[in-house]
PDB file of C-alpha atoms in Angstrom:
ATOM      1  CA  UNK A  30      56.014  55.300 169.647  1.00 46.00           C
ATOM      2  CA  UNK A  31      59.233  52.926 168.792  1.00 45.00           C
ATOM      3  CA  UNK A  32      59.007  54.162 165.487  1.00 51.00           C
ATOM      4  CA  UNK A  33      58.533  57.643 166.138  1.00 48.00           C
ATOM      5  CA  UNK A  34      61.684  57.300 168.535  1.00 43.00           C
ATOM      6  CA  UNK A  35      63.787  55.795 165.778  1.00 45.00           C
ATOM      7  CA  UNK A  36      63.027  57.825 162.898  1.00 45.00           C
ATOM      8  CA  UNK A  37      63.711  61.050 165.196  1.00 47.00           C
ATOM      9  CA  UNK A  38      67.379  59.321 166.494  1.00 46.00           C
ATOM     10  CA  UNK A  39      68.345  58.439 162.782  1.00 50.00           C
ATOM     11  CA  UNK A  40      67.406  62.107 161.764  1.00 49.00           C
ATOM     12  CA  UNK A  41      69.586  63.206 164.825  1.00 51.00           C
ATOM     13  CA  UNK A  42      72.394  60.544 163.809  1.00 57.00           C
ATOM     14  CA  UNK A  43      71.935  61.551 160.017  1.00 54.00           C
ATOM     15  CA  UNK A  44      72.337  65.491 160.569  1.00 58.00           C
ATOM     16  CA  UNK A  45      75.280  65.329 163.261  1.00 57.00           C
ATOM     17  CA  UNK A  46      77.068  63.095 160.625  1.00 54.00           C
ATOM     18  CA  UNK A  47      76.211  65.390 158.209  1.00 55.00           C
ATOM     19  CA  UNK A  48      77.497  68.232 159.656  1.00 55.00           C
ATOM     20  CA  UNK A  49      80.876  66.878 160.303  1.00 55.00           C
ATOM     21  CA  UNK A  50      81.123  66.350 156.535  1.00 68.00           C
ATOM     22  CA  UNK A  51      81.697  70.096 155.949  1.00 78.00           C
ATOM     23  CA  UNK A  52      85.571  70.942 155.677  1.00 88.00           C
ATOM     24  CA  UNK A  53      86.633  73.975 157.008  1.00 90.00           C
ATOM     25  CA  UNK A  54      86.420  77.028 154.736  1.00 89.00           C
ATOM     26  CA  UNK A  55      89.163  79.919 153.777  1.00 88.00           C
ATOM     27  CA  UNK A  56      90.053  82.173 151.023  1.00 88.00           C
ATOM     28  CA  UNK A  57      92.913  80.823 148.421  1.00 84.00           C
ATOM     29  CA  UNK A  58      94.814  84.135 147.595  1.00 86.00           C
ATOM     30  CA  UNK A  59      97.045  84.387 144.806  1.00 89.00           C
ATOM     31  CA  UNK A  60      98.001  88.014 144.897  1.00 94.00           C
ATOM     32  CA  UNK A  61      96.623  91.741 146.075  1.00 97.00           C
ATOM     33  CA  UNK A  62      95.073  94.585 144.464  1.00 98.00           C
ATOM     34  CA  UNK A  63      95.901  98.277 144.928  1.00 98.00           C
ATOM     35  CA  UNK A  64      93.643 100.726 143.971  1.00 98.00           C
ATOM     36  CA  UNK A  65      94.196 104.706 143.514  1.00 98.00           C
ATOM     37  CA  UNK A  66      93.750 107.627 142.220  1.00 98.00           C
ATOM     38  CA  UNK A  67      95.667 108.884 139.162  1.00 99.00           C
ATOM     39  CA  UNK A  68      96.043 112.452 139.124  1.00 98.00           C
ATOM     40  CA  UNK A  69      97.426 111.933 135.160  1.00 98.00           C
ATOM     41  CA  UNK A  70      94.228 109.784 134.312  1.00 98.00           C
ATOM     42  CA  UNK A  71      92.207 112.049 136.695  1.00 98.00           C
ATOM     43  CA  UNK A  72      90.190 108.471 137.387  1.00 98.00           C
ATOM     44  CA  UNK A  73      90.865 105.575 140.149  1.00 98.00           C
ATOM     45  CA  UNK A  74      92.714 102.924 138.432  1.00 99.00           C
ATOM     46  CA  UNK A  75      93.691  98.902 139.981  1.00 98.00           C
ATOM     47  CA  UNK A  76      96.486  96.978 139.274  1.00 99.00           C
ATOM     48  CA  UNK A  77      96.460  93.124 140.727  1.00 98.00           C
ATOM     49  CA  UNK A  78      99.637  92.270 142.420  1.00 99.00           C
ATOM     50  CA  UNK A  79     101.384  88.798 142.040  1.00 98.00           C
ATOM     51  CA  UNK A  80     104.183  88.122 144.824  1.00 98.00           C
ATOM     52  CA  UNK A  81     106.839  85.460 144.570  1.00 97.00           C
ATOM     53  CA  UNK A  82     106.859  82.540 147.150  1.00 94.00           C
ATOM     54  CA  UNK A  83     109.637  83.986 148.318  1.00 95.00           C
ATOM     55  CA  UNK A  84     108.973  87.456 148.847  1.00 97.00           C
ATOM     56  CA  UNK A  85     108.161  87.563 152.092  1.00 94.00           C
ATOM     57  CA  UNK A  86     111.096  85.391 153.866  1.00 95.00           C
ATOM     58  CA  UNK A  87     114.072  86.745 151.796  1.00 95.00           C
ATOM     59  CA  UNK A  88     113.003  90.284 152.977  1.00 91.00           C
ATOM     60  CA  UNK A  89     116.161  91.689 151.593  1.00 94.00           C
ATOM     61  CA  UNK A  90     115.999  90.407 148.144  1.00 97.00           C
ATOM     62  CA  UNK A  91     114.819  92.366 145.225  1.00 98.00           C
ATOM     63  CA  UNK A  92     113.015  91.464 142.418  1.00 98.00           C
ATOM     64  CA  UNK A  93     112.311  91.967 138.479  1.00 98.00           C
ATOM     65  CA  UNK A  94     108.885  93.182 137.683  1.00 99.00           C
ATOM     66  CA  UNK A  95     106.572  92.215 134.823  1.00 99.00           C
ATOM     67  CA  UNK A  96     104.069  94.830 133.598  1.00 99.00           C
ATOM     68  CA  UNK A  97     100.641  93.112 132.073  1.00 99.00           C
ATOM     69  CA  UNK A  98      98.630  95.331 129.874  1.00 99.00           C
ATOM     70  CA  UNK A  99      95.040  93.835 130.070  1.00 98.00           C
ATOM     71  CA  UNK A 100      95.624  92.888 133.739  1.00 98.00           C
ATOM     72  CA  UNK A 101      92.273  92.495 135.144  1.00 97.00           C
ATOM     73  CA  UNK A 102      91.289  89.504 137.047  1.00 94.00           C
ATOM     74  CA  UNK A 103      88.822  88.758 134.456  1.00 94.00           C
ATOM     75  CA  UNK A 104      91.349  89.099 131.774  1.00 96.00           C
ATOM     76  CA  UNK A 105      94.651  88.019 131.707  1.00 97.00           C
ATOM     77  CA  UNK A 106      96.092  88.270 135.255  1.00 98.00           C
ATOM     78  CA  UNK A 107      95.586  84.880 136.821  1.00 97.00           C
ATOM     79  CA  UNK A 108      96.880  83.166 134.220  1.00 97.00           C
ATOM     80  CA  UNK A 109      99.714  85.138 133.574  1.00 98.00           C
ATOM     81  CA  UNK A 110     100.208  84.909 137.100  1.00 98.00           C
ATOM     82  CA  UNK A 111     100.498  81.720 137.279  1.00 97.00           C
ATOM     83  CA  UNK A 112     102.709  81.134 134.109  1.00 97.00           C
ATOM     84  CA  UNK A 113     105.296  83.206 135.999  1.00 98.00           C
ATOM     85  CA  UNK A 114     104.591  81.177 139.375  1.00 97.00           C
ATOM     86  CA  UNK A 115     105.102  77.919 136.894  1.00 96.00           C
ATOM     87  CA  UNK A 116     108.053  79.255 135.163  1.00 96.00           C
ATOM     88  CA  UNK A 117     109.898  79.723 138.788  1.00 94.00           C
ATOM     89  CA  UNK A 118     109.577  76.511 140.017  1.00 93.00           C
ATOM     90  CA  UNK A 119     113.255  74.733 140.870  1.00 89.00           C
ATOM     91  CA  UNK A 120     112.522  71.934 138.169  1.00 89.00           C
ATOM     92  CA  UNK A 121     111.826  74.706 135.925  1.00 89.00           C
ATOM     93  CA  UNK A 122     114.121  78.007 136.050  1.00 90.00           C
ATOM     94  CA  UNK A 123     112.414  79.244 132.828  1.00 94.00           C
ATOM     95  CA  UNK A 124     112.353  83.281 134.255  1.00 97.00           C
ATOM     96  CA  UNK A 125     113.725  84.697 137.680  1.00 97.00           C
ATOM     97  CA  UNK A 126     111.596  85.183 140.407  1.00 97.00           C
ATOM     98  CA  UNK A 127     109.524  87.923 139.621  1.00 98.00           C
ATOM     99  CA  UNK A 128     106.259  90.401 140.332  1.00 99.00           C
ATOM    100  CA  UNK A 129     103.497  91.039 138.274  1.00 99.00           C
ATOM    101  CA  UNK A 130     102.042  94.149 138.142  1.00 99.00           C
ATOM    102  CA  UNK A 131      98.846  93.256 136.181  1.00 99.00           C
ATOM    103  CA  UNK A 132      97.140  96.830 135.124  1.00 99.00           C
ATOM    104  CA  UNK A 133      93.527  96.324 135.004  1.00 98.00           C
ATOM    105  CA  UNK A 134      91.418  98.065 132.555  1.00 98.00           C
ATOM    106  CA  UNK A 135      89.319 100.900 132.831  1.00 98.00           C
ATOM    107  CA  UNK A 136      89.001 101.941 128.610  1.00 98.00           C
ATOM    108  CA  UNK A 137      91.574  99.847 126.602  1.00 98.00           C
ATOM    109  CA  UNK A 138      90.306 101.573 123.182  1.00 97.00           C
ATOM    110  CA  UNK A 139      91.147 105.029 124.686  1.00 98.00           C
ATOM    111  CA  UNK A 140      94.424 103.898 126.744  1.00 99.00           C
ATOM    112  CA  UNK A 141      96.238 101.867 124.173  1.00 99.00           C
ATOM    113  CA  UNK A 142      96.018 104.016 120.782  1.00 98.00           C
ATOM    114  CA  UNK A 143      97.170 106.975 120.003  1.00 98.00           C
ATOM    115  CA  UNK A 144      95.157 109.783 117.667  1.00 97.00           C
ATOM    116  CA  UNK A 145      94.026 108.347 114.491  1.00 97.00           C
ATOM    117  CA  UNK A 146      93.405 110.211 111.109  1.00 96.00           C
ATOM    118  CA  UNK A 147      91.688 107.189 109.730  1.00 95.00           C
ATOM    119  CA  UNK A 148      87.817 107.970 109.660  1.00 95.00           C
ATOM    120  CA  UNK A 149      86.807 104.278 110.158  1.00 93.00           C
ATOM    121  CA  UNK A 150      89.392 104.218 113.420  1.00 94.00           C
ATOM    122  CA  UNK A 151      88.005 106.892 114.310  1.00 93.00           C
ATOM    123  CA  UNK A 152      83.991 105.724 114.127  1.00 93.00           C
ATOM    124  CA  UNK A 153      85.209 102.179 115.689  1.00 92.00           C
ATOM    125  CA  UNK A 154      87.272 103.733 118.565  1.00 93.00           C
ATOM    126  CA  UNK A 155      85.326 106.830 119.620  1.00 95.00           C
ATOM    127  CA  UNK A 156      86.965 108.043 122.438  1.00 96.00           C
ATOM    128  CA  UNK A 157      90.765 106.900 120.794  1.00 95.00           C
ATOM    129  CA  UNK A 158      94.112 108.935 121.332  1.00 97.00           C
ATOM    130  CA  UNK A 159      94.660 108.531 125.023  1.00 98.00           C
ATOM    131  CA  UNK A 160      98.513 106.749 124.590  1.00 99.00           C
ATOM    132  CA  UNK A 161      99.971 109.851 125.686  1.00 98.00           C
ATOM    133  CA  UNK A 162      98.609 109.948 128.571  1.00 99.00           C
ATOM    134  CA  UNK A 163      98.536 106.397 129.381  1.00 99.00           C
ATOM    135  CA  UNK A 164     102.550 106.124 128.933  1.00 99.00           C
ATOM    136  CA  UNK A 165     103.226 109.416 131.322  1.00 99.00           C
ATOM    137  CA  UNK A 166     100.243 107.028 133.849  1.00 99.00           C
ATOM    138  CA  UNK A 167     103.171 104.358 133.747  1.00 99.00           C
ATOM    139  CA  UNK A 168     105.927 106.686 133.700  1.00 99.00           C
ATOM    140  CA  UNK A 169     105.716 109.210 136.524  1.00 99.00           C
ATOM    141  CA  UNK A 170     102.699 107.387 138.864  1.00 99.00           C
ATOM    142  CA  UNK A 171     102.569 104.191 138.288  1.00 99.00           C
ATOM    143  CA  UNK A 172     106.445 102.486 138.563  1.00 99.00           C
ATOM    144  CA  UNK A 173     107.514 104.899 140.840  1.00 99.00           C
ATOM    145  CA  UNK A 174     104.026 103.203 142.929  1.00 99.00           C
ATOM    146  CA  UNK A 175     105.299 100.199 142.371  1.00 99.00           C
ATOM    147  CA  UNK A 176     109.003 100.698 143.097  1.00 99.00           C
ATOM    148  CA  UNK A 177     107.857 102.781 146.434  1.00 98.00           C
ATOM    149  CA  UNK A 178     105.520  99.398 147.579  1.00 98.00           C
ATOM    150  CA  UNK A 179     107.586  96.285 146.714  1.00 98.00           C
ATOM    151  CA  UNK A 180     111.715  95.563 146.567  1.00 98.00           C
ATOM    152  CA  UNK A 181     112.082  95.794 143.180  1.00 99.00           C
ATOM    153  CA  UNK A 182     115.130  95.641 140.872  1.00 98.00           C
ATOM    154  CA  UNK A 183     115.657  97.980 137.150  1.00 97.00           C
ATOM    155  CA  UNK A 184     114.805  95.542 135.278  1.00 98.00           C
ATOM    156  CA  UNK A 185     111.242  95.625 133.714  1.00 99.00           C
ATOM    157  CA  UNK A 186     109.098  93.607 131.555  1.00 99.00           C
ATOM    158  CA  UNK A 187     106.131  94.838 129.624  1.00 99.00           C
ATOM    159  CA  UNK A 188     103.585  92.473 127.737  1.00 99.00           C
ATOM    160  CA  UNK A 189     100.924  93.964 125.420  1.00 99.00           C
ATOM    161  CA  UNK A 190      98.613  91.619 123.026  1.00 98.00           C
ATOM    162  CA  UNK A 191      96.580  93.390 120.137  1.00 98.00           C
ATOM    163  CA  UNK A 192      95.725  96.799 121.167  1.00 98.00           C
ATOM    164  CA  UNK A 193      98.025  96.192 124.356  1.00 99.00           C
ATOM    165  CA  UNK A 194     100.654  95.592 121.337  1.00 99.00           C
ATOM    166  CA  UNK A 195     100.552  98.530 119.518  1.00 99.00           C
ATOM    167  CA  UNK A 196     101.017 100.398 123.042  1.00 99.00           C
ATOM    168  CA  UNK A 197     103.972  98.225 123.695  1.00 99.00           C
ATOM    169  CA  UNK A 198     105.468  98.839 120.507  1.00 99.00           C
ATOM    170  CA  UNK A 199     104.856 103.027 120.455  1.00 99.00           C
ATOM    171  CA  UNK A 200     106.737 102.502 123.959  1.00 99.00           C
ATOM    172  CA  UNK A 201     109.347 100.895 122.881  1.00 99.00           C
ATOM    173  CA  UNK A 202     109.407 103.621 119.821  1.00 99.00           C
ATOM    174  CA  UNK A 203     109.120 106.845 121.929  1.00 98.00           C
ATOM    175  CA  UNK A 204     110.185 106.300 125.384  1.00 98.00           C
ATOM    176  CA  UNK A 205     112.269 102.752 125.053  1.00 98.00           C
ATOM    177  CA  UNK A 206     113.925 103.075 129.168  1.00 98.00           C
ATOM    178  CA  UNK A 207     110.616 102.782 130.470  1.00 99.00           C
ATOM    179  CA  UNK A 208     111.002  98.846 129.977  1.00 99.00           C
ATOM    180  CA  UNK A 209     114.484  96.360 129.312  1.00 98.00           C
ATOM    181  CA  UNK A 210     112.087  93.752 128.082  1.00 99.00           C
ATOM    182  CA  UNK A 211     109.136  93.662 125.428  1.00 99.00           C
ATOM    183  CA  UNK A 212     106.837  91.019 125.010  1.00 99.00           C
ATOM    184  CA  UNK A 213     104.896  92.044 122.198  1.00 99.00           C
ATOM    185  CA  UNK A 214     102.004  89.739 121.017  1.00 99.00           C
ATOM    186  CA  UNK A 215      99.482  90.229 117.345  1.00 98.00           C
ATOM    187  CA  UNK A 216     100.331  93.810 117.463  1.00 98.00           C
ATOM    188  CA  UNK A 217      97.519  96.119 116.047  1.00 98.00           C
ATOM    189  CA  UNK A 218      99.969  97.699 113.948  1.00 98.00           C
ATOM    190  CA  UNK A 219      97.757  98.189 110.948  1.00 97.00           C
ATOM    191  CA  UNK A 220      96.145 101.245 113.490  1.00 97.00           C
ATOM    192  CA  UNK A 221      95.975 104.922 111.890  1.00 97.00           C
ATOM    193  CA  UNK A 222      96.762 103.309 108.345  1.00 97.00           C
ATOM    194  CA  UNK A 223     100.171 101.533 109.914  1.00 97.00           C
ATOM    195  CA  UNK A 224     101.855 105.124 110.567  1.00 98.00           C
ATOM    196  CA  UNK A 225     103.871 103.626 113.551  1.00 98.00           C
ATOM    197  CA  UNK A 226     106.644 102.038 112.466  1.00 97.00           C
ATOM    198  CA  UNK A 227     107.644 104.615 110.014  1.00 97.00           C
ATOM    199  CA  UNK A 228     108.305 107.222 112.662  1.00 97.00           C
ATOM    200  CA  UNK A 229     111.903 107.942 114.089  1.00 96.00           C
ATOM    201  CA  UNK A 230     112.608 105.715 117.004  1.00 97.00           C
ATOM    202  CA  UNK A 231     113.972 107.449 120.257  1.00 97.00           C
ATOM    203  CA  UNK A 232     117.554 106.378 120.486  1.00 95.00           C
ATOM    204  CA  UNK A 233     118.468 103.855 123.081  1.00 96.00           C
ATOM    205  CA  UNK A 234     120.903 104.543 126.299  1.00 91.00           C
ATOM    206  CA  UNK A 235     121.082 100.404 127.090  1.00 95.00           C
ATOM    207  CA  UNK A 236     120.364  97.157 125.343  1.00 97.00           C
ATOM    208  CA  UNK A 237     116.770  96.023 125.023  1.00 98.00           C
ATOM    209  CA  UNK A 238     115.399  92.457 124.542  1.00 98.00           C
ATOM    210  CA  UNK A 239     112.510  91.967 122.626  1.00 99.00           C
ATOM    211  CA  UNK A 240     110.082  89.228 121.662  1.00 99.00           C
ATOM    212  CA  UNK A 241     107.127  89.277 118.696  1.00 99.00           C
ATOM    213  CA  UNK A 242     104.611  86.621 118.033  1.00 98.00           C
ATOM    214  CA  UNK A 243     101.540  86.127 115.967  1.00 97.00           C
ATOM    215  CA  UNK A 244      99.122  83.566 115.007  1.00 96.00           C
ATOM    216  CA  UNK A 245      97.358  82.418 111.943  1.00 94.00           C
ATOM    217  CA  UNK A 246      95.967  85.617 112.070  1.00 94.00           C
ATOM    218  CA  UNK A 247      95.529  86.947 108.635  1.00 94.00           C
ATOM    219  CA  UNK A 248      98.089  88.921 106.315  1.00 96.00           C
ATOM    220  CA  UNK A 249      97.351  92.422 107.761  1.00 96.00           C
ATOM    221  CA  UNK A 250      98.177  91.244 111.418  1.00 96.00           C
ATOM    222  CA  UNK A 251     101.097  88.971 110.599  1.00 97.00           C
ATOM    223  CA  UNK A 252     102.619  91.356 108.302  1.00 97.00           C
ATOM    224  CA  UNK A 253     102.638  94.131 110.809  1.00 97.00           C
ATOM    225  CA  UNK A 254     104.444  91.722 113.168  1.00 98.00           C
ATOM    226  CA  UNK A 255     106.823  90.547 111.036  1.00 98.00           C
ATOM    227  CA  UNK A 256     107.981  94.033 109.525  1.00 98.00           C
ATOM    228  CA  UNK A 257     108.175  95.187 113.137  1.00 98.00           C
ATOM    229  CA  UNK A 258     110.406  92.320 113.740  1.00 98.00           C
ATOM    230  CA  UNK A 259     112.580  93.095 110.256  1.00 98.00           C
ATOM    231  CA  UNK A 260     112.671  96.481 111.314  1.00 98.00           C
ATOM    232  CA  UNK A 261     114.122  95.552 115.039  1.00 98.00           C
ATOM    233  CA  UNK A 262     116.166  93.326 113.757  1.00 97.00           C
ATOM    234  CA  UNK A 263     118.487  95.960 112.359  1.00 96.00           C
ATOM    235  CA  UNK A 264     119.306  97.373 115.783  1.00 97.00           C
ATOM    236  CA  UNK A 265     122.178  95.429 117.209  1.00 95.00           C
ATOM    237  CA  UNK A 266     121.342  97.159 120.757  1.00 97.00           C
ATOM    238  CA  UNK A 267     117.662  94.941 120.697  1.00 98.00           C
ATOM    239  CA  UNK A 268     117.952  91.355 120.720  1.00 97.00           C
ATOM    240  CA  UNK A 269     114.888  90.599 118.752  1.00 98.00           C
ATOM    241  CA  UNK A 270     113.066  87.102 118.751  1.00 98.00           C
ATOM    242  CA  UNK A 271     110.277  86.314 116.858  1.00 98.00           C
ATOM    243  CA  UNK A 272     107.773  83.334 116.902  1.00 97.00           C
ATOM    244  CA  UNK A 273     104.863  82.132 114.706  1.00 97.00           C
ATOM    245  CA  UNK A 274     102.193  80.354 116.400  1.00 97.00           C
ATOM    246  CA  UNK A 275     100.726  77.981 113.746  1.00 94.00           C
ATOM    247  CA  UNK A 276      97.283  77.142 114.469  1.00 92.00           C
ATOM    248  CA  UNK A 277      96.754  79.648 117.089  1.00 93.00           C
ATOM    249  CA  UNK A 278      94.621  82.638 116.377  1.00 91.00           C
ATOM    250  CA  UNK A 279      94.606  86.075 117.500  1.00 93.00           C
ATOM    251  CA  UNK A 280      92.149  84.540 120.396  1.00 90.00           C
ATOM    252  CA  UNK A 281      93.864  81.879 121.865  1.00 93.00           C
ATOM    253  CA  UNK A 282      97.526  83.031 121.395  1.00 96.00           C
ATOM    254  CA  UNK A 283      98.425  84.865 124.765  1.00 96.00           C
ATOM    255  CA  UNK A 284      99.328  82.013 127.112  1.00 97.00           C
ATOM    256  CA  UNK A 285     101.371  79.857 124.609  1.00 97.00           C
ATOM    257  CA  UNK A 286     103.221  83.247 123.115  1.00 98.00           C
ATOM    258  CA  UNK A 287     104.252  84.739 126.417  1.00 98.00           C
ATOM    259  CA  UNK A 288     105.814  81.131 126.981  1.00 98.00           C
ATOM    260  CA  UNK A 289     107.749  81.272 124.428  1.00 98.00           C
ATOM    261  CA  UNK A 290     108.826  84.871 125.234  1.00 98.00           C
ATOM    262  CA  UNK A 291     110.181  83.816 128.383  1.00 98.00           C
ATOM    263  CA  UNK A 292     111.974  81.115 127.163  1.00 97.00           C
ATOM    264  CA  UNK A 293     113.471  83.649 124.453  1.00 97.00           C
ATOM    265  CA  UNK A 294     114.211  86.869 126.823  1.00 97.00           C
ATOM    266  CA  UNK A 295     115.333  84.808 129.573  1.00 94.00           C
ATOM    267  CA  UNK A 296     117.785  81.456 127.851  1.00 84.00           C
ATOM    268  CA  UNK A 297     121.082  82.964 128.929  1.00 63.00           C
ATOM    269  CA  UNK A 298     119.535  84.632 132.035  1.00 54.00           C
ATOM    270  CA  UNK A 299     118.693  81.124 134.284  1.00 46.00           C
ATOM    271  CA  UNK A 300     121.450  78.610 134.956  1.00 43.00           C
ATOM    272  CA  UNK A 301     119.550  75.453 135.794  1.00 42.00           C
ATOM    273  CA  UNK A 302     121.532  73.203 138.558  1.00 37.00           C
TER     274      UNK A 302
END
């Protein structure tokens, strides 16, 4: 019976002491999501929301907004996210405090290319040539969403890798005061048989800054990006950067490229103390 008794009190003792091991629980949040309905797309699209630290005690302060193509929380947002977060901090003053507006996706193939005449686009990319559309999404519903929701200053920052390049870039080509700032990453330039950068640009009404980096990603991609950077180059109203990523491929150069973009858009912008 004594050893009955014991075993049941150290199974008592053993479970209460247990049970005070577990730490209190509750969600780490980073940002929000909004979700609507686009009467352009004619679908529901989300866009994950990063706020500054500050945001909600300086409630009369504005802020610059970065635009991530490839936004979801599975993609690129969290880490973008918390780049910007990183390149904020006091010790750091890389970029101003800033939101990030990261657009999730919903069909990147269809959003991000415009037609194609090019049989093989055409048969890899079957439901291609949605740009149009995509640009008048950010355009008339999607800043004005943003600019209704948050405190948000003029200035604008879009970043676009691959696919997400080449929608950048035809921005920056046709409707250039959408964004002040381009952060344009292994741009899929070779798309429709590289019929992009021979078009007519859309003049431009202010200055623009603009950053283009590549990898070790083979002559068709790095080509593109550098005669898009020769090309920008000429315009004294676009302060052009450009940066090759040795050892970096087209997989693994996001993080370490939109660095460096910051660092190039924003050297003159950030006084450290």
């Amino acid at each position: 019976m004594k050893q009955i008794f014991f075993l049941l009190f150290a199974f008592w003792t053993v479970t209460c002491f247990s049970q005070n091991q577990f730490a209190e629980k509750e969600p780490f949040v980073i940002g929000e999501t909004l979700t609507f309905q686009s009467d352009v797309l004619k679908e529901k699209r989300v866009v994950n929301i990063y706020l500054p630290p500050s945001y909600e005690s300086e409630n009369k302060k504005a802020y610059p907004v970065i635009y991530l193509l490839d936004g979801s929380a599975d993609e690129d947002f969290i880490h973008i996210a918390g780049l910007v977060q990183f390149s904020t901090f006091p010790w750091a003053q890389l970029i101003p405090e800033s939101i990030v507006v990261g657009i999730a996706n919903v069909d990147r193939k269809r959003d991000f290319t415009y037609p194609t005449t090019n049989a093989k686009d055409k048969a890899d990319f079957p439901t291609t040539g949605g740009s149009e559309k995509f640009i008048a999404f950010l355009e008339n519903e999607l800043q004005p969403l943003i600019n209704r929701q948050y405190r948000t200053t003029m200035e604008r920052t879009i970043i676009g890798q691959s696919l997400g390049g080449l929608l950048a870039t035809e921005i920056l080509w046709k409707k250039p005061e959408l964004f002040s700032n381009y952060i344009i990453i292994s741009p899929s330039l070779w798309w429709d048989d590289n019929s992009l950068l021979p078009l007519k640009r859309a003049p431009l009404d202010n200055p623009k800054k603009v950053f283009v980096a590549v990898g070790e990603e083979g002559p068709i991609m790095e080509s593109g990006a550098m005669a898009l950077t020769a090309q920008l180059k000429q315009d004294r109203l676009i302060q052009t950067s450009f940066k090759y990523l040795e050892d970096l491929d087209h997989s693994n150069t996001l993080h370490i490229a939109v660095y460096e973009g910051f660092k190039a858009i924003y050297k003159k912008d950030v006084t450290k103390d």
